[in-house]
Coordinates of N, CA, C and O in Angstrom, one line a residue:
X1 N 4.9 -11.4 14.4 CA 4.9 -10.2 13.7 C 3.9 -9.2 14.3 O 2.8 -9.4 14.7
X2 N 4.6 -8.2 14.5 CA 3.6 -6.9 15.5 C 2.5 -6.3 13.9 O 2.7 -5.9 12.8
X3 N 1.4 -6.7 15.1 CA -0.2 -5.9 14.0 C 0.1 -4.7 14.1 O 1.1 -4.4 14.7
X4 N -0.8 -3.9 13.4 CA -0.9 -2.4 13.7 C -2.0 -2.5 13.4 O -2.3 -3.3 12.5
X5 N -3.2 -1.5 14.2 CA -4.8 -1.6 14.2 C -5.5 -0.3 14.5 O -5.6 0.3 15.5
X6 N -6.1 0.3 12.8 CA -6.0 1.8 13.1 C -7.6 1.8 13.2 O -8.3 0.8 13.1
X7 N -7.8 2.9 13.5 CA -9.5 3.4 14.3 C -9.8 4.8 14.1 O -8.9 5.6 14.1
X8 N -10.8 5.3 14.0 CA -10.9 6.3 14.1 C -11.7 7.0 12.7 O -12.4 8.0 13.0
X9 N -11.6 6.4 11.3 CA -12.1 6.9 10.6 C -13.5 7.0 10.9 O -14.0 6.6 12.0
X10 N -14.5 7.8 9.5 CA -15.8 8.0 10.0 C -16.0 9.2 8.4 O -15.3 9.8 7.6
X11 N -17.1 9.0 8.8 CA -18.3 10.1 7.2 C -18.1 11.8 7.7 O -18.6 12.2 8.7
X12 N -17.4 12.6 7.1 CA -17.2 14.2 7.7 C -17.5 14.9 6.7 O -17.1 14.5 5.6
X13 N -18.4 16.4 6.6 CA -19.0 17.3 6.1 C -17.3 17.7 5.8 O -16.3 17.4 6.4
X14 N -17.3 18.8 4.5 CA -16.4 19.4 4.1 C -15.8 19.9 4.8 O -16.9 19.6 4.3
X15 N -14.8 20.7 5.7 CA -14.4 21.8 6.5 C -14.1 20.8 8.1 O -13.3 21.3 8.9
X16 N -14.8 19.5 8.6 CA -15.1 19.0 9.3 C -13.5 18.4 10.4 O -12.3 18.8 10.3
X17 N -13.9 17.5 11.4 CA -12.2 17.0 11.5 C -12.3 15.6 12.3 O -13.2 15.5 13.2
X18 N -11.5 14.5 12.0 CA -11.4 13.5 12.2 C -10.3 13.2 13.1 O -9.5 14.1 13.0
X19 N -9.6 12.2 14.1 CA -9.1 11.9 14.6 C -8.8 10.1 14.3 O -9.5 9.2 14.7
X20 N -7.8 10.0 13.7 CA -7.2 8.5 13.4 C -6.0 8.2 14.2 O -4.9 8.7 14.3
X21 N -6.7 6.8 15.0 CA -5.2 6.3 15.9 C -4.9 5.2 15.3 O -5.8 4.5 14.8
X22 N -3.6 5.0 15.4 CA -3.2 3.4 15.0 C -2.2 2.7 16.5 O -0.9 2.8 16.5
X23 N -2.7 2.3 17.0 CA -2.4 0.8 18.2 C -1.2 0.4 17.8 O -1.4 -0.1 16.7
X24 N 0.1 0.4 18.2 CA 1.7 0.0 17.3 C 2.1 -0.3 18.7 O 2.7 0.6 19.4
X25 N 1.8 -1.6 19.4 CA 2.2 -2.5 20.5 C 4.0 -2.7 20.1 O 4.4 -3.7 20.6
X26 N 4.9 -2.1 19.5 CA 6.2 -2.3 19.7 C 7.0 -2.6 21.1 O 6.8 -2.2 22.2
X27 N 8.1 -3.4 20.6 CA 8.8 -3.3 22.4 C 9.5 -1.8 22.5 O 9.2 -1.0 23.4
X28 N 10.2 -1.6 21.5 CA 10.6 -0.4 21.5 C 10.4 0.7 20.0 O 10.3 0.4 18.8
X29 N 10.4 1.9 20.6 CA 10.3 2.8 19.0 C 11.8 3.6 18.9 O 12.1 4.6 18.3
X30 N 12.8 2.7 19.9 CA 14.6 3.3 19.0 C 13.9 2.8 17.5 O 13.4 1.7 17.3
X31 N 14.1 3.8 16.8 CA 15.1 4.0 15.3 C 14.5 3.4 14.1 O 15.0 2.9 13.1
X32 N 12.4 4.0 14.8 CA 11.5 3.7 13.4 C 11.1 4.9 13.4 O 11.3 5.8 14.2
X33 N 10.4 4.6 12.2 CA 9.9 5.7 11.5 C 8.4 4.8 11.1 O 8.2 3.8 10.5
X34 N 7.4 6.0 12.0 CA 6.1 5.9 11.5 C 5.1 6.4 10.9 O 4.5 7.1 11.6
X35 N 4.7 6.4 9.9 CA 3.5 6.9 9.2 C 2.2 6.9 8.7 O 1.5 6.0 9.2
X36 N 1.8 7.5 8.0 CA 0.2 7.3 7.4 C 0.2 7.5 6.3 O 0.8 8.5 5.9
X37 N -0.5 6.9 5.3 CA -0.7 6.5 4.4 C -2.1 6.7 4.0 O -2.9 6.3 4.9
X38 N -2.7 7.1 2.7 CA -3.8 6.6 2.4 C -3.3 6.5 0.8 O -2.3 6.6 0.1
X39 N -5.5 6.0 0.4 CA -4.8 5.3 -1.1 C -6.5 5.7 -1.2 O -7.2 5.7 -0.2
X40 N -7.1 6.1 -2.6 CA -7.7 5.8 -3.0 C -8.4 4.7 -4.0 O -7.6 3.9 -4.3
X41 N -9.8 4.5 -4.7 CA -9.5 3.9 -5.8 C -9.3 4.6 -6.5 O -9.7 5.7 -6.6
X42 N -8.0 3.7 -7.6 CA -7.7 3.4 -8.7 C -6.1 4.6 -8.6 O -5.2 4.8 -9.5
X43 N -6.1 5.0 -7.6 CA -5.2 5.4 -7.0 C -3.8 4.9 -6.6 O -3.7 3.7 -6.3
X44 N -3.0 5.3 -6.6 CA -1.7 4.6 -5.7 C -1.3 4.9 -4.7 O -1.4 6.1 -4.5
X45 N -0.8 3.9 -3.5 CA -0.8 4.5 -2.0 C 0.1 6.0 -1.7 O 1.3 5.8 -1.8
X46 N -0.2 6.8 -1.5 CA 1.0 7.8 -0.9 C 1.1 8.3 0.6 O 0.4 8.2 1.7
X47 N 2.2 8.8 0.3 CA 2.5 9.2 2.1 C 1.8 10.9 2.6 O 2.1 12.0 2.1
X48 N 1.1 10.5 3.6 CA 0.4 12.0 4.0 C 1.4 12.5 5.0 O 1.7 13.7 5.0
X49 N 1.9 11.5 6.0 CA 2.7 12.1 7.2 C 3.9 10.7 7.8 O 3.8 9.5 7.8
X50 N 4.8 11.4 8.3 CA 5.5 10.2 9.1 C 6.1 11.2 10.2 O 6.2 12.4 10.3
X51 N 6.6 10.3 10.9 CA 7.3 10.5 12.4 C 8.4 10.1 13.0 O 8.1 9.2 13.8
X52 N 9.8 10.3 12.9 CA 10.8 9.9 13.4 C 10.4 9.6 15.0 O 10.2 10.5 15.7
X53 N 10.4 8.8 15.4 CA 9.9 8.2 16.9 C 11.5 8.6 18.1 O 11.6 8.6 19.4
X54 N 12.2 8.8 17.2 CA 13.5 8.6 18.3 C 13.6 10.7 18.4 O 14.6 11.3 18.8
X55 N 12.9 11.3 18.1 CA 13.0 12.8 17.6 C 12.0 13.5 18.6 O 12.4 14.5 19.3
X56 N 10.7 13.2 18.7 CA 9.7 13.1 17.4 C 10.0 13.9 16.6 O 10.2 15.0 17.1
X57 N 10.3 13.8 15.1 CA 10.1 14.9 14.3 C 8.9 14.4 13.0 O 9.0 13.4 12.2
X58 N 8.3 14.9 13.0 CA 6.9 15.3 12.0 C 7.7 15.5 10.2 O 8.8 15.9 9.7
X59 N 7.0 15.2 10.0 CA 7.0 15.5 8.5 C 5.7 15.1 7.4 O 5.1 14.1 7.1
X60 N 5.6 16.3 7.0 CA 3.9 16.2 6.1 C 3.9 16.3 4.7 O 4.7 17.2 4.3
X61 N 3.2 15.8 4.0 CA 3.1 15.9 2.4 C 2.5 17.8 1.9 O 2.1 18.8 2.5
X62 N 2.8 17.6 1.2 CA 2.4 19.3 0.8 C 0.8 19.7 1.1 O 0.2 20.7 1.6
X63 N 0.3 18.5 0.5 CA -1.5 18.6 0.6 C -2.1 18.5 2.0 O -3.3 18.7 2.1
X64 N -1.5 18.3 2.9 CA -1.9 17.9 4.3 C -1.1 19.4 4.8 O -2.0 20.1 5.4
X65 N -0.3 19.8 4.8 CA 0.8 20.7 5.9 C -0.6 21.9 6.5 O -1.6 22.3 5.9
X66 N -0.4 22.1 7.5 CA -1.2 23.3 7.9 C -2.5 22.5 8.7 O -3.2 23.0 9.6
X67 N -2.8 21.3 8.3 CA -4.3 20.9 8.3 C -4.1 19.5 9.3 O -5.1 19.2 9.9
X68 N -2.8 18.7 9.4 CA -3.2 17.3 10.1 C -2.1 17.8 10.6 O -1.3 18.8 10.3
X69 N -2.0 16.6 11.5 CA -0.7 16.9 12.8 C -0.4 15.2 12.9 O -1.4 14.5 12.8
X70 N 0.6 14.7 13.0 CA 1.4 13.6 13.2 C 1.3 13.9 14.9 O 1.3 14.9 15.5
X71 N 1.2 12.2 15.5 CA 2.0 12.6 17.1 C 1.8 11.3 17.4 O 1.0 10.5 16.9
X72 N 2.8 11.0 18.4 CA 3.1 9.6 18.9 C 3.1 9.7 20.5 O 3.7 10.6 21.1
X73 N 2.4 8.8 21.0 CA 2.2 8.6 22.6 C 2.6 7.4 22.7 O 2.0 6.4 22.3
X74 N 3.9 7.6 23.4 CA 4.7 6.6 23.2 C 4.4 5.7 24.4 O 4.9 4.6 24.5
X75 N 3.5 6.3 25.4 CA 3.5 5.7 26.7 C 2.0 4.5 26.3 O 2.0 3.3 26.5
X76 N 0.8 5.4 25.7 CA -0.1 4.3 25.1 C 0.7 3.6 24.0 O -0.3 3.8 23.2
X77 N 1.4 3.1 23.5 CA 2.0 3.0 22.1 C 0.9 3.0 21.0 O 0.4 2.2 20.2
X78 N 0.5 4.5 21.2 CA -0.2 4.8 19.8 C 0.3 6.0 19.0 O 1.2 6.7 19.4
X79 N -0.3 6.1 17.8 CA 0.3 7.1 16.8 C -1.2 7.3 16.3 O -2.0 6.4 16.1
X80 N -1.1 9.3 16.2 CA -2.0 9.4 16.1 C -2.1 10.2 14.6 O -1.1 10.2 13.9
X81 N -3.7 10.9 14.2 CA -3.1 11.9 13.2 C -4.1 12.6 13.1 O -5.0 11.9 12.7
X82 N -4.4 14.2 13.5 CA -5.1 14.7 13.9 C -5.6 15.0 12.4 O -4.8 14.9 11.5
X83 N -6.8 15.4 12.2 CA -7.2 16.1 10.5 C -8.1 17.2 10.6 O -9.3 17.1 10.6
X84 N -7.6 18.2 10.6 CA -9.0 19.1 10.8 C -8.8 19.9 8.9 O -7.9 19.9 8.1
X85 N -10.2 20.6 8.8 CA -10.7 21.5 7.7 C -10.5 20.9 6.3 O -10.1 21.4 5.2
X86 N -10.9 19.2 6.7 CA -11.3 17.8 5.4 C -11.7 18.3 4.4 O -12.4 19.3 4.7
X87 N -11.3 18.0 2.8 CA -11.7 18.3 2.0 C -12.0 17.3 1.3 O -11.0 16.7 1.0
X88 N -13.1 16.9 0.9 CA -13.8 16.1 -0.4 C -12.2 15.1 -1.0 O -12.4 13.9 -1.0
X89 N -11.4 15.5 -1.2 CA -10.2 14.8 -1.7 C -9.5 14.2 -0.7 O -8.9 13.2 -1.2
X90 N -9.4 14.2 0.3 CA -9.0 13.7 1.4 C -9.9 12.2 1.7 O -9.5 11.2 2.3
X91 N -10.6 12.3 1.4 CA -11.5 10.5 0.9 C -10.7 9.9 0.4 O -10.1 10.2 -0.6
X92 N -10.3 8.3 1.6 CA -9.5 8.0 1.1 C -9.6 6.3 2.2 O -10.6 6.2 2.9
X93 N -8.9 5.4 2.2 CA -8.6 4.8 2.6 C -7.3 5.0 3.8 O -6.2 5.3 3.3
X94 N -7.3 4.9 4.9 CA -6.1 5.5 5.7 C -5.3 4.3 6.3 O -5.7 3.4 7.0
X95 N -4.0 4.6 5.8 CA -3.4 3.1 6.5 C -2.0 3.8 7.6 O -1.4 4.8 7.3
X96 N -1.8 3.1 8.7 CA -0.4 3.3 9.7 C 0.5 2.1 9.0 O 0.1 1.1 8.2
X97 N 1.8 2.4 9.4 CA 2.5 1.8 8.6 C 3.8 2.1 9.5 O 3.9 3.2 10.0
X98 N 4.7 0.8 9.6 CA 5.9 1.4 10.6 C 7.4 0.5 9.8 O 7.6 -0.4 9.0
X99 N 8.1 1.0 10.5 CA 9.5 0.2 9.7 C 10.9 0.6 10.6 O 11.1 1.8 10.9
X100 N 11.8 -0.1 11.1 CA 12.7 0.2 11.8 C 13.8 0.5 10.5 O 14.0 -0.1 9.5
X101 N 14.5 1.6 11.1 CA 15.5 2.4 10.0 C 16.5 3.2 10.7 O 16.3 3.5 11.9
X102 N 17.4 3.5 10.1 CA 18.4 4.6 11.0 C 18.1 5.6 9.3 O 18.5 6.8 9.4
X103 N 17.6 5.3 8.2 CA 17.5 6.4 7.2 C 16.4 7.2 7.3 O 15.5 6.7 7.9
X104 N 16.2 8.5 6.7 CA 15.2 9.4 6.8 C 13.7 8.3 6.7 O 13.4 7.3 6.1
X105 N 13.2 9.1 7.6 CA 11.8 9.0 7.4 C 10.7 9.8 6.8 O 9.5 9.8 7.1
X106 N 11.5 10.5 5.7 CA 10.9 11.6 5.0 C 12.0 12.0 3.6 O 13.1 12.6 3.7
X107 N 11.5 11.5 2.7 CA 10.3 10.6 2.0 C 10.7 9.4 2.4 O 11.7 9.1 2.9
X108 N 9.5 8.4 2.0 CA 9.5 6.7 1.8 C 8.2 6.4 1.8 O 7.3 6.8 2.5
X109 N 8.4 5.4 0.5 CA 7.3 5.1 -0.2 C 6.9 3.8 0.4 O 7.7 3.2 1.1
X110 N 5.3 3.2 0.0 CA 5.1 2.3 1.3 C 5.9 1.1 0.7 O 5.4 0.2 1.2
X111 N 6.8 0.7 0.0 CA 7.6 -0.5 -0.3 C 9.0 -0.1 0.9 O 9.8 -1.1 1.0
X112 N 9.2 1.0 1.5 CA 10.4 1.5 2.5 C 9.6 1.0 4.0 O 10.3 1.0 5.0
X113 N 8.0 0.6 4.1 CA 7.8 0.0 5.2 C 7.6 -1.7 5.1 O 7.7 -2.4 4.1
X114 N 7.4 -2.0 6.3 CA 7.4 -3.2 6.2 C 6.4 -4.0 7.6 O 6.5 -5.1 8.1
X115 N 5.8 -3.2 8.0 CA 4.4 -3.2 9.0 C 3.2 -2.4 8.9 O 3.2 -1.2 8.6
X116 N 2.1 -3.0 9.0 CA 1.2 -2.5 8.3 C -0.1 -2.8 9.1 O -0.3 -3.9 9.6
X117 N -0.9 -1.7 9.1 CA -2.7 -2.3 9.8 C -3.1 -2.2 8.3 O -2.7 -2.2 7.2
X118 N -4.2 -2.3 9.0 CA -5.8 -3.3 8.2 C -6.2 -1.6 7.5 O -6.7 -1.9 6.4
X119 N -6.3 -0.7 7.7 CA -6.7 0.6 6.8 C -8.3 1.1 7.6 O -9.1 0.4 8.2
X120 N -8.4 2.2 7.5 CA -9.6 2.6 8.4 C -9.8 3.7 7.3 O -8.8 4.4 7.0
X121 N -11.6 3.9 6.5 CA -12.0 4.8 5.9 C -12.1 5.8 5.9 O -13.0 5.9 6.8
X122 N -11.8 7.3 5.5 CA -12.2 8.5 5.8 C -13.3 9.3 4.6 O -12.9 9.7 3.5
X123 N -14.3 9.4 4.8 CA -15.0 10.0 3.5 C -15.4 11.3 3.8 O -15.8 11.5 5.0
X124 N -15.5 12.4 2.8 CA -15.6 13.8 3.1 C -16.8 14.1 2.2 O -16.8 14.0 1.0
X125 N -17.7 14.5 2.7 CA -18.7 15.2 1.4 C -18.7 16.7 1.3 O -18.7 17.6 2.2
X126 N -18.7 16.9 0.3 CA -19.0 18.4 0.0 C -20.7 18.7 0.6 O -21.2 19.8 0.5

């Protein structure tokens, strides 16, 4: 079973910007769909961004659009997710998550993935 092993979180002042990779050692990325995910407590996981890999095509949650960027370096086999101008709500638990599909990769909820890393922290203070 392929790990996925994300990195990058870290403690950011309000307005600040983070960079999260997640390591997705796949043999090939024909015909997944990758994303990110976070979850707070007491929260339920939702989708911030995913990436048709055979496209790239991007797609972002409403609360993220303008502010994070999805991108895949398919040659490192990493997926990245750029975050700039963090807000206090954006504290969260950050998970990559991948799934092979020929259906949209936009929406799907994390029960539509079925690969998963270990989660890497993001916390924002005002």
């Amino acid at each position: 079973q392929v790990q996925l092993v994300e990195s990058g979180g870290g403690s950011v002042q309000d307005g600040g910007s983070l960079r999260l990779s997640c390591t997705a050692p796949l043999t090939s990325y024909d015909n997944y769909c990758l994303g990110w995910f976070r979850q707070s407590p007491g929260k339920e996981r939702e989708g911030v961004a995913s990436i048709d890999a055979d496209g790239p095509i991007p797609f972002y949650d409403d609360s993220v659009k303008g502010r994070f960027t999805i991108s895949l370096d398919n040659d490192k086999k990493t997926l990245y997710l750029q975050m700039n101008s963090l807000k206090p709500e954006d504290t969260a638990m950050y998970y990559c998550a991948a799934v092979q599909t020929i259906s949209p990769c936009w929406p799907r909820s994390q029960s539509q993935y079925n690969i998963w890393g270990q989660g890497t922290q993001v916390t924002v203070s005002s």
